[in-house]
XYZ file of C-alpha atoms in Angstrom:
721
model
C 24.956 38.721 35.370
C 25.532 42.344 35.636
C 22.522 44.758 34.464
C 22.973 46.054 30.728
C 23.641 50.168 30.124
C 21.546 51.390 27.423
C 24.691 51.430 25.128
C 25.763 47.871 26.060
C 22.217 46.931 24.996
C 22.237 48.411 21.637
C 25.797 46.757 21.016
C 24.192 43.257 21.951
C 21.396 44.159 19.692
C 23.958 44.554 16.821
C 25.914 41.167 17.322
C 22.590 39.835 17.758
C 21.938 41.084 14.326
C 25.219 40.453 12.545
C 25.640 37.106 13.485
C 21.620 36.678 12.024
C 23.303 37.918 8.913
C 26.233 35.239 8.894
C 23.885 32.755 9.799
C 21.417 33.922 6.536
C 24.584 34.944 4.037
C 22.973 38.601 4.187
C 24.857 41.650 3.849
C 25.405 44.031 7.123
C 25.543 47.098 5.355
C 22.543 48.086 6.715
C 21.663 50.930 9.338
C 22.497 49.873 12.890
C 20.538 52.146 15.663
C 18.064 50.788 17.745
C 14.897 51.605 16.310
C 16.359 50.502 12.980
C 17.426 46.927 14.029
C 14.268 46.085 15.798
C 12.590 46.830 12.222
C 14.982 45.324 11.209
C 14.296 41.993 12.733
C 11.227 42.563 12.286
C 11.676 42.262 8.374
C 13.205 39.071 8.357
C 11.204 37.304 10.784
C 9.237 34.637 10.303
C 6.216 36.178 10.003
C 6.894 38.572 7.483
C 8.850 37.034 5.226
C 5.747 33.985 5.450
C 3.879 36.667 4.514
C 5.461 38.262 1.699
C 6.519 34.502 0.124
C 2.736 34.591 0.624
C 1.778 37.846 -1.976
C 3.934 36.667 -3.936
C 2.145 32.779 -4.664
C -1.566 35.259 -4.782
C -0.335 37.800 -7.349
C 1.061 34.844 -9.815
C -1.720 32.428 -9.375
C -4.026 35.053 -10.325
C -3.233 34.499 -14.139
C -5.161 30.942 -13.360
C -8.542 33.372 -12.333
C -8.242 36.115 -14.749
C -9.305 36.386 -18.169
C -8.865 34.305 -20.359
C -9.803 31.847 -16.892
C -8.846 27.795 -16.209
C -12.018 27.520 -14.563
C -13.096 24.416 -16.882
C -12.895 20.836 -16.563
C -10.864 20.670 -19.672
C -8.853 22.391 -21.911
C -10.101 21.212 -25.229
C -11.791 23.613 -27.366
C -14.343 20.893 -28.660
C -16.059 20.293 -25.211
C -14.548 23.065 -23.289
C -17.720 24.831 -21.824
C -17.964 28.838 -21.093
C -15.277 29.139 -17.735
C -16.072 30.961 -15.294
C -14.921 34.792 -15.426
C -14.731 36.757 -12.125
C -16.450 39.562 -11.723
C -14.802 43.272 -12.536
C -13.025 44.086 -9.798
C -12.419 40.809 -7.987
C -8.587 40.142 -9.444
C -7.799 43.611 -9.351
C -8.911 44.237 -5.883
C -6.490 41.491 -4.407
C -4.066 42.662 -6.804
C -4.123 45.878 -5.909
C -3.593 44.596 -1.705
C -0.593 42.928 -3.128
C 0.886 45.661 -4.585
C 0.079 47.618 -1.562
C 2.680 44.841 0.433
C 5.014 44.998 -2.109
C 5.428 48.514 -2.002
C 5.697 48.599 1.652
C 8.329 45.553 1.481
C 10.489 48.226 -0.879
C 9.979 51.538 1.475
C 11.162 48.887 4.214
C 14.208 47.715 2.391
C 15.457 50.823 1.156
C 15.116 52.596 4.682
C 16.950 49.830 6.761
C 19.986 49.963 3.726
C 19.634 54.019 3.494
C 20.612 55.958 0.819
C 24.359 55.615 -0.314
C 23.306 51.556 -0.565
C 19.738 52.368 -2.167
C 21.353 53.851 -4.794
C 24.433 50.926 -5.624
C 21.079 48.470 -5.540
C 20.224 48.015 -9.256
C 17.272 45.191 -7.991
C 15.709 47.868 -5.625
C 15.499 50.515 -8.554
C 13.620 48.050 -10.772
C 11.877 46.581 -7.969
C 9.891 50.733 -7.546
C 9.814 50.746 -11.307
C 7.893 47.063 -11.456
C 5.426 48.216 -8.428
C 5.064 51.404 -10.218
C 3.997 50.119 -13.944
C 2.378 47.607 -12.153
C -0.309 50.221 -10.697
C -0.370 51.764 -13.978
C -1.337 48.882 -15.658
C -3.848 48.214 -12.917
C -5.307 51.665 -13.543
C -5.670 51.488 -17.155
C -7.712 47.963 -16.697
C -10.134 49.380 -13.984
C -11.075 52.815 -16.201
C -11.467 50.290 -19.134
C -13.948 48.326 -17.036
C -11.769 45.381 -17.001
C -12.488 45.423 -21.024
C -8.353 44.908 -21.403
C -6.919 42.310 -23.337
C -2.963 43.309 -23.157
C -2.130 43.046 -19.156
C 1.552 44.291 -19.251
C 1.623 43.672 -14.999
C 1.609 39.920 -16.269
C 4.490 40.251 -17.527
C 5.804 42.140 -14.294
C 4.854 39.639 -11.852
C 7.622 37.381 -11.992
C 10.117 39.593 -11.211
C 8.515 39.908 -7.170
C 9.601 35.974 -6.918
C 13.158 36.468 -8.386
C 13.835 39.728 -6.149
C 12.279 38.011 -2.673
C 15.561 35.224 -3.398
C 18.745 36.417 -3.273
C 20.398 32.952 -4.574
C 18.205 33.611 -7.412
C 19.607 36.874 -8.139
C 22.720 35.623 -8.164
C 21.495 32.448 -10.422
C 20.226 35.156 -12.987
C 23.347 36.813 -12.726
C 25.645 34.049 -13.345
C 23.073 33.168 -16.370
C 23.788 36.389 -17.728
C 27.665 35.969 -17.431
C 27.163 32.528 -19.431
C 25.170 33.666 -21.900
C 28.655 34.846 -23.954
C 29.664 31.435 -23.887
C 26.596 30.040 -24.898
C 25.974 32.373 -27.929
C 29.140 31.066 -29.374
C 27.960 27.356 -29.417
C 24.433 28.109 -30.669
C 26.605 30.377 -33.124
C 28.825 26.997 -34.147
C 25.065 25.153 -34.185
C 22.942 27.554 -36.434
C 26.000 27.178 -38.662
C 26.042 23.533 -38.494
C 21.793 23.781 -38.952
C 22.478 26.097 -42.117
C 25.151 24.286 -44.046
C 23.175 21.008 -43.836
C 20.010 23.020 -44.691
C 21.796 23.820 -48.329
C 23.016 20.271 -48.596
C 19.626 19.055 -47.794
C 17.941 21.084 -50.071
C 20.433 20.139 -53.113
C 20.080 16.696 -52.555
C 16.410 16.555 -52.344
C 15.504 18.890 -55.154
C 11.966 18.689 -56.925
C 12.434 15.952 -59.975
C 10.678 14.789 -62.544
C 9.285 11.785 -61.178
C 6.298 12.684 -58.895
C 6.898 9.173 -56.761
C 10.367 10.165 -56.230
C 9.798 13.807 -54.589
C 8.239 12.777 -51.128
C 11.344 13.814 -49.139
C 11.186 17.000 -51.243
C 7.667 17.089 -50.565
C 7.368 16.742 -47.013
C 10.384 17.889 -45.701
C 12.530 19.684 -47.977
C 9.999 22.310 -50.003
C 11.318 25.730 -48.782
C 14.003 26.856 -46.966
C 12.093 27.523 -44.227
C 10.716 23.808 -44.283
C 13.724 22.144 -44.591
C 15.933 24.520 -41.988
C 12.723 23.286 -39.242
C 12.693 19.698 -40.511
C 16.703 19.535 -39.713
C 16.248 21.345 -36.584
C 13.386 18.944 -35.094
C 15.732 16.243 -36.404
C 18.487 18.042 -33.911
C 16.229 16.809 -31.313
C 15.713 13.411 -32.271
C 11.761 14.011 -32.399
C 11.071 12.906 -35.804
C 14.198 10.524 -36.536
C 13.419 8.288 -38.415
C 10.568 9.925 -40.318
C 12.443 12.518 -41.643
C 14.715 10.376 -43.857
C 12.429 7.429 -44.440
C 11.299 8.912 -47.839
C 14.894 9.351 -49.018
C 16.202 6.136 -47.626
C 13.335 4.093 -49.213
C 14.810 5.046 -52.264
C 18.326 4.836 -51.976
C 20.433 3.721 -48.799
C 23.217 6.345 -49.703
C 20.625 8.686 -48.458
C 20.835 7.898 -45.100
C 24.810 8.683 -44.766
C 23.074 12.409 -44.685
C 20.817 12.547 -41.741
C 23.954 9.812 -39.508
C 26.382 12.569 -39.921
C 23.981 15.717 -39.605
C 22.491 13.791 -36.168
C 26.319 12.338 -34.880
C 27.345 15.615 -35.381
C 24.683 17.662 -34.178
C 22.624 15.915 -31.504
C 25.679 13.423 -30.155
C 28.496 16.647 -30.197
C 27.419 19.854 -30.578
C 24.239 19.589 -28.283
C 26.451 17.777 -25.393
C 28.901 20.247 -25.968
C 26.308 23.172 -25.454
C 25.531 21.331 -21.981
C 28.809 20.692 -21.353
C 29.624 24.449 -21.373
C 26.622 25.709 -19.971
C 27.379 23.728 -16.905
C 30.835 24.754 -16.561
C 30.566 28.154 -16.971
C 27.576 28.307 -14.937
C 29.055 26.352 -12.460
C 32.465 28.906 -12.278
C 30.408 31.881 -11.989
C 28.258 30.445 -9.427
C 31.441 29.660 -7.594
C 32.594 33.361 -7.459
C 28.706 34.194 -6.008
C 29.131 31.264 -3.059
C 32.282 32.671 -2.549
C 30.881 36.269 -1.968
C 28.246 34.775 0.193
C 31.248 33.316 2.289
C 32.968 36.421 2.506
C 29.190 37.738 4.041
C 29.118 35.000 6.817
C 33.021 35.735 7.957
C 31.597 39.330 7.840
C 28.728 39.331 9.895
C 30.679 37.527 12.314
C 33.602 39.362 12.480
C 31.170 42.624 13.012
C 29.642 41.229 15.865
C 32.930 40.149 17.260
C 33.906 43.768 16.800
C 30.932 46.005 18.749
C 31.446 43.051 21.165
C 34.968 43.974 21.905
C 35.610 47.594 21.115
C 32.812 48.644 23.146
C 34.643 47.164 26.458
C 33.133 44.394 26.476
C 36.527 42.530 25.907
C 38.161 44.256 29.018
C 38.102 43.615 32.318
C 40.055 45.770 35.761
C 42.921 43.375 35.166
C 43.278 43.447 31.007
C 42.525 46.447 30.409
C 46.051 47.952 29.336
C 46.303 44.870 26.876
C 45.863 45.658 23.486
C 43.922 42.375 22.538
C 41.247 41.980 20.654
C 38.659 39.601 22.473
C 35.167 39.698 23.915
C 33.566 38.062 27.621
C 32.187 34.585 27.533
C 29.319 36.133 28.961
C 28.709 38.847 26.595
C 28.710 35.478 23.636
C 26.452 33.748 25.713
C 23.916 36.483 25.864
C 24.302 37.082 22.494
C 23.330 33.182 21.180
C 20.676 33.094 23.586
C 19.594 35.983 21.735
C 20.147 34.945 18.281
C 17.114 33.090 15.729
C 18.419 30.278 14.574
C 18.277 25.906 14.274
C 18.472 25.157 18.161
C 20.967 21.895 17.780
C 23.425 24.876 16.424
C 22.914 26.975 18.941
C 23.125 24.585 21.357
C 26.290 23.231 19.871
C 27.896 26.801 19.717
C 26.984 27.415 23.695
C 28.588 24.268 24.614
C 31.788 25.095 22.655
C 31.622 28.733 24.608
C 31.252 26.975 27.982
C 34.377 24.958 27.484
C 36.489 28.098 27.448
C 37.742 28.067 30.478
C 39.600 31.798 31.055
C 36.300 33.528 30.536
C 37.479 35.902 27.037
C 37.462 34.651 23.195
C 40.029 35.612 21.256
C 38.906 36.057 17.441
C 40.014 32.651 15.973
C 38.486 31.224 18.608
C 35.217 32.916 18.149
C 35.559 32.154 14.290
C 35.975 28.910 15.100
C 32.373 28.601 16.718
C 30.807 28.864 13.900
C 31.873 26.382 11.843
C 29.477 24.383 14.113
C 26.875 25.696 10.910
C 28.701 24.109 8.620
C 28.609 20.799 10.239
C 26.045 18.051 9.626
C 23.620 17.180 12.274
C 23.658 13.755 13.894
C 20.436 12.819 15.549
C 20.267 11.030 19.008
C 17.750 8.621 19.452
C 15.789 8.625 22.814
C 16.687 5.966 25.734
C 15.016 2.521 24.656
C 12.631 1.471 28.139
C 13.323 -0.143 30.806
C 11.053 -3.551 31.446
C 11.276 -5.764 34.534
C 9.951 -8.743 33.095
C 11.975 -11.086 31.092
C 9.448 -11.773 28.458
C 9.138 -8.060 28.157
C 13.008 -7.925 27.677
C 13.187 -10.616 25.148
C 10.247 -8.930 23.171
C 12.357 -5.890 23.227
C 15.786 -7.170 22.076
C 14.250 -9.372 19.469
C 11.998 -6.447 18.096
C 15.519 -4.341 17.979
C 17.308 -6.115 16.230
C 18.214 -5.174 12.519
C 16.500 -8.355 11.067
C 12.703 -7.315 11.776
C 12.952 -4.806 9.585
C 14.518 -6.949 6.803
C 11.626 -9.782 7.584
C 9.114 -7.271 7.276
C 10.493 -5.873 4.211
C 9.885 -8.691 3.137
C 6.219 -9.733 3.767
C 5.886 -5.976 2.333
C 7.372 -7.488 -1.080
C 4.960 -10.944 -0.552
C 1.777 -8.350 -0.375
C 2.631 -6.367 -3.239
C 3.216 -9.424 -5.528
C 0.168 -11.085 -4.166
C -1.573 -7.702 -5.439
C 0.453 -7.849 -8.391
C -0.696 -11.338 -9.166
C -4.817 -10.942 -8.696
C -4.110 -7.851 -11.095
C -2.573 -9.840 -14.414
C -5.705 -12.112 -13.800
C -8.358 -10.085 -12.946
C -7.066 -7.747 -15.963
C -9.458 -8.760 -18.538
C -12.129 -8.606 -16.372
C -14.794 -5.577 -14.813
C -15.304 -4.495 -12.001
C -18.769 -6.753 -12.033
C -16.750 -9.801 -12.555
C -14.589 -9.802 -10.735
C -14.491 -11.509 -7.203
C -12.797 -9.496 -4.388
C -12.961 -12.256 -1.664
C -9.551 -13.589 -1.941
C -8.329 -9.907 -2.347
C -9.895 -8.954 1.195
C -8.735 -12.109 2.926
C -5.016 -11.787 1.835
C -5.097 -7.914 2.466
C -6.828 -8.339 6.067
C -3.532 -10.684 6.622
C -0.642 -8.653 5.557
C -2.934 -5.963 7.439
C -2.728 -7.672 11.032
C 0.541 -8.526 10.294
C 1.698 -4.265 10.073
C -0.368 -3.744 12.985
C 1.522 -6.423 15.170
C 4.988 -4.899 13.844
C 3.958 -1.544 15.057
C 2.556 -2.563 18.077
C 5.686 -4.682 18.939
C 8.111 -1.881 17.569
C 6.982 0.628 19.480
C 6.694 -1.723 22.592
C 10.936 -2.197 21.828
C 11.655 1.324 21.668
C 8.798 3.127 23.055
C 6.500 5.824 21.682
C 9.314 8.740 20.958
C 12.055 6.094 20.177
C 9.535 4.746 17.818
C 8.777 7.918 16.114
C 12.076 9.757 16.551
C 12.821 6.875 13.055
C 11.137 9.038 9.810
C 10.137 5.256 8.450
C 8.512 4.569 11.138
C 6.224 7.239 11.091
C 5.934 7.340 7.674
C 5.262 3.345 8.450
C 2.588 3.494 11.025
C 0.711 6.451 9.637
C 0.253 3.693 6.467
C -0.554 1.590 8.935
C -3.385 2.964 10.894
C -5.341 4.537 7.658
C -5.466 0.569 6.474
C -6.509 -0.435 9.278
C -9.122 2.453 9.456
C -10.138 1.323 6.071
C -10.508 -2.110 6.511
C -12.705 -1.608 9.745
C -14.411 0.985 7.313
C -15.002 -2.169 4.796
C -16.278 -4.609 7.369
C -18.702 -2.074 8.900
C -20.135 -0.972 5.618
C -20.088 -4.564 3.770
C -19.913 -6.993 6.709
C -17.451 -10.125 6.567
C -15.783 -11.085 3.125
C -17.302 -14.673 1.378
C -16.725 -15.736 -2.074
C -18.415 -14.658 -4.713
C -18.599 -11.366 -2.190
C -19.874 -8.521 -4.820
C -22.642 -6.265 -2.209
C -23.975 -3.252 -4.096
C -22.496 -0.049 -3.436
C -23.082 1.500 -0.486
C -22.201 5.343 1.627
C -19.644 7.257 -0.776
C -17.618 4.614 -1.806
C -18.539 1.208 -3.522
C -16.710 -1.662 -2.402
C -14.207 -1.846 -5.410
C -13.298 1.347 -4.967
C -12.551 0.818 -1.213
C -10.445 -2.171 -1.807
C -8.481 -0.376 -4.713
C -7.751 2.075 -2.214
C -6.117 -0.177 0.432
C -4.075 -1.754 -2.739
C -2.775 1.623 -3.427
C -2.172 1.856 0.358
C -0.449 -0.939 0.724
C 1.391 -0.112 -2.598
C 2.898 3.098 -1.832
C 3.927 1.568 2.125
C 6.503 -0.762 0.007
C 8.907 2.790 0.034
C 9.256 1.918 3.093
C 12.351 -0.200 2.045
C 14.032 3.069 0.843
C 15.649 3.885 4.139
C 17.498 0.528 4.560
C 18.870 0.651 1.095
C 21.852 2.720 1.357
C 22.045 3.979 -1.899
C 18.112 4.417 -2.085
C 18.482 6.731 1.003
C 20.711 8.523 -0.074
C 19.386 9.166 -3.843
C 15.679 9.800 -1.442
C 17.659 12.402 0.167
C 18.833 14.230 -2.605
C 15.599 14.466 -3.386
C 14.478 16.075 -0.522
C 17.523 18.460 -0.690
C 16.994 19.629 -3.846
C 13.022 20.938 -2.676
C 14.600 22.391 0.069
C 17.565 23.683 -0.640
C 18.071 24.370 -4.366
C 14.750 26.073 -4.765
C 16.492 29.027 -6.350
C 16.830 27.344 -9.582
C 13.574 25.442 -10.012
C 12.011 28.903 -8.925
C 13.682 30.348 -12.169
C 12.103 27.760 -14.527
C 9.116 29.158 -12.943
C 9.602 32.636 -13.983
C 10.691 31.363 -17.020
C 7.527 29.284 -17.670
C 5.310 32.027 -16.267
C 6.319 34.512 -18.501
C 6.515 32.644 -21.951
C 2.768 31.266 -21.102
C 2.174 34.925 -20.885
C 3.533 35.535 -24.471
C 1.906 32.620 -25.589
C -1.417 33.738 -24.596
C -0.711 37.431 -26.408
C 0.404 36.104 -29.661
C -1.801 32.586 -29.696
C -4.742 33.098 -27.431
C -7.651 31.614 -30.159
C -5.619 31.247 -32.843
C -6.533 27.241 -33.183
C -9.909 26.350 -33.520
C -11.412 23.115 -33.546
C -13.790 22.399 -36.406
C -17.566 23.635 -36.268
C -20.199 21.372 -34.833
C -17.198 18.882 -33.810
C -19.274 18.920 -30.194
C -22.462 17.538 -31.239
C -20.847 15.180 -34.646
C -21.294 11.500 -33.959
C -18.550 9.593 -34.569
C -19.147 8.647 -38.013
C -19.556 11.886 -38.839
C -15.506 12.781 -37.759
C -13.921 9.629 -38.929
C -14.524 11.216 -42.401
C -12.932 14.161 -41.860
C -9.569 13.744 -43.961
C -6.297 15.426 -41.979
C -2.764 14.792 -42.316
C -1.294 11.697 -40.602
C 0.726 12.772 -37.414
C -0.748 16.116 -37.497
C -2.089 18.326 -34.498
C -5.621 17.664 -35.541
C -5.077 13.871 -36.257
C -3.280 13.341 -33.068
C -5.829 14.603 -31.433
C -3.888 17.857 -29.255
C -6.818 19.867 -28.988
C -6.461 20.234 -25.415
C -2.804 21.073 -26.299
C -3.346 25.574 -26.699
C -2.856 28.713 -25.354
C -6.509 29.519 -24.872
C -5.408 30.021 -21.041
C -2.689 30.022 -18.376
C -3.149 26.329 -17.064
C -2.991 24.912 -20.697
C 0.188 26.848 -22.114
C 1.964 25.523 -18.762
C 1.026 21.905 -20.077
C 1.704 22.926 -23.719
C 4.810 24.894 -22.944
C 6.128 21.301 -20.825
C 5.230 19.131 -24.041
C 7.139 21.156 -25.676
C 10.138 21.124 -23.145
C 10.290 17.185 -23.275
C 10.506 17.265 -27.392
C 8.624 14.262 -27.960
C 6.452 15.314 -30.509
C 7.157 19.161 -30.325
C 7.077 19.667 -33.822
C 3.420 18.990 -34.496
C 2.934 22.079 -32.272
C 5.354 24.447 -34.046
C 3.755 22.953 -37.235
C -0.339 24.015 -36.274
C 0.997 27.230 -35.152
C 3.367 27.956 -38.018
C -0.220 26.785 -40.522
C -2.941 28.417 -38.340
C -0.914 31.890 -37.535
C 2.343 32.627 -39.093
C 6.057 31.610 -39.911
C 7.264 33.859 -37.521
C 5.615 31.256 -34.739
C 8.511 29.159 -34.833
C 10.971 31.585 -33.287
C 8.533 31.467 -29.982
C 8.918 27.659 -30.044
C 12.523 27.406 -30.757
C 13.115 30.138 -28.239
C 11.497 28.210 -25.398
C 13.480 24.657 -26.928
C 16.581 26.565 -26.021
C 15.362 28.165 -22.748
C 14.031 25.355 -21.581
C 15.443 21.840 -22.662
C 18.916 22.696 -24.035
C 20.035 25.104 -21.105
C 17.825 25.218 -17.921
C 16.741 21.286 -17.560
C 20.068 20.354 -18.457
C 21.623 22.775 -16.020
C 19.034 21.770 -13.083
C 20.107 18.062 -14.295
C 23.650 18.540 -13.846
C 23.164 20.454 -9.914
C 21.385 17.274 -9.067
C 24.260 15.522 -9.903
C 26.458 17.855 -8.098
C 24.533 17.431 -5.221
C 24.536 13.485 -5.417
C 28.396 13.547 -5.647
C 28.420 15.727 -2.904
C 26.448 14.046 -0.485
C 27.789 10.152 -1.311
C 31.596 11.301 -1.000
C 30.315 12.529 2.414
C 28.818 9.243 3.148
C 30.792 6.338 1.148
C 32.055 5.514 4.873
C 28.537 5.475 6.364
C 26.333 2.738 7.392
C 22.562 2.727 6.511
C 22.067 3.282 10.399
C 24.426 6.347 10.019
C 22.822 7.413 6.680
C 19.358 7.845 8.548
C 20.981 9.183 12.007
C 22.611 11.648 9.647
C 20.846 15.192 8.985
C 22.928 16.286 6.401
C 22.776 20.138 5.799
C 23.261 20.356 2.057
C 23.304 24.550 0.820
C 24.719 25.404 -2.394
C 27.464 27.034 -0.039
C 28.533 23.663 1.080
C 28.069 21.490 -2.022
C 31.085 23.825 -3.453
C 32.907 24.563 -0.068
C 36.178 22.764 -0.981
C 36.903 24.989 -3.741
C 36.119 28.435 -1.458
C 38.817 30.404 -0.379
C 38.407 31.876 3.446
C 38.810 35.842 3.341
C 42.058 37.087 4.496
C 42.031 39.266 7.400
C 42.735 42.302 5.649
C 40.049 41.992 3.179
C 36.966 41.823 6.328
C 38.590 44.337 8.296
C 38.451 46.543 4.891
C 35.145 45.774 4.356
C 34.197 46.450 8.086
C 35.689 49.989 7.714
C 33.624 50.874 4.336
C 30.386 50.153 6.091
C 28.279 53.518 5.686
C 26.866 52.888 8.969
C 29.112 50.982 11.526
C 31.907 53.517 12.683
C 34.316 50.898 14.517
C 37.396 52.834 16.469
């Protein structure tokens, strides 16, 4: 291979970076000189991106430590001790380090894209404003000796998470574009609520007979109460409680509530979900289309810099006006590109199959179709034995039915544990006889150890560890064996009425209980052997890996509403005086309304610190009894507090959770369609590449040649001849 000149090395670096941009769906509109390319690759290196992600996590986690601190074992104001408060300057010192890192991140990103691109990028402009506002608010906190209750920068922190993810930014843009359609359905929903509120107030007006005013007194006393009662009924949280006073007087009143719920809950709410998903999906398709254009543009840019700078010519073809690149140049580029090894090997293998020494554009583009293919994992070859006995054992324990028998034995073990737990459910720990449980566990653990050993013999170490379910199974088997040996070493061999005194860190019952928990968890080994369960499990794993952006938006929304909740409602609900020292008989004498916040003992659900705020918001998102929280904060503060809770319900439960569920379905259907003709073994061997781009791949149009060339010639830093 000939030595590269200085210019050729630059073109090589440009091609490498453009292909890396294509793999990650990044924009190629950045500086392309040698120094900038080195800085660019360092910026997108795993070390810097991991450090930046860790910085964002740290700055978000500060909310748990800052005043009001969440460092107490309970959030119940009746029993909560004074929480640990960090000294002034501790969290502020950590925060300023994070802000400096964000400033470096902003400066690097701005330099790499150049001034012209910077002016077009609204996210970067907001980025510097967010960092500046945070620094100003940080300085104000120090000037007030950390005695600042309203820290505006806490509301800004989620922005740092948003701006660091291109998919989160696309998701947020799609949500913004979907809002007009959502607003139209919400307006219809509000009209439905208002109409039935008026009818309800007319139907359940206060009468002369106090015994027949139960519905009016509890749910239709005034306009805000009537509206909120029907709004909660829309979520079914107070059904059938809201209709019981009227229904007990006349069964005809049930028609009003059935009509309201039937049209509102089962038609309008589901229609809202459908519109949110359909419109969002359409805008998401547009964003994915832009991502595919970026990938094709990156590949085309790499091809151009490799072909137009003399790398696509030789002495015999110098007169031909054909765009192409040399095979050896392509191999040099692929050797430097940072990508997954199996994709690199697949592309290099296809390049080496080309016989004429040159690659034209269409062939070059098709090389990168490998990025969209599933990875087929090949298991290592099995060891070869000379002994006929070992060969027989290998043949036996490689068979699928051995796994079926192992699953049946694991099920029998779980059933034995379940039976003993049912028989001993009414006994205290001192009354239980752990002898039978321990003997049963010993038998099964010996079988698990034998099964693992013989599978290692059959497949070899590398072959055994190449199966994910074997790793899971083997790890738990080793843990069970270690625990069992520890029990024997500490409490000797079991015998009837075996209940020795506690020794060491754990009692006998605690150790047996831990063994039983591991055995129950080990039963999950059946998942890879059932096709539908395997697909569901892999779908969940893919959601964690590839759909983090959607969960990230939910984290941002939780964070913002938790901070707002602390600002608005911190300390609003206080427990009755001296409740923590009152006797049980005295507490029983306190009269509270049935079903209220106080009667249900919801004291730990409050906005007194960040952690408890998150838990309360989650409970409201689930919508079960969410009217209890809304009613409590309405009584302790003002009627306007309902706006906060309704806004959170609309944002989390109506829009985002339904959207997330719809995307789970999209992900599962995508994987099911691709694996419907596969066996269980094929599903286990196939590493499905499930990204948002691939989920919508069939609906995406390929960019035309004219689009790619036009985009390339508009590049602010790359000037092609």
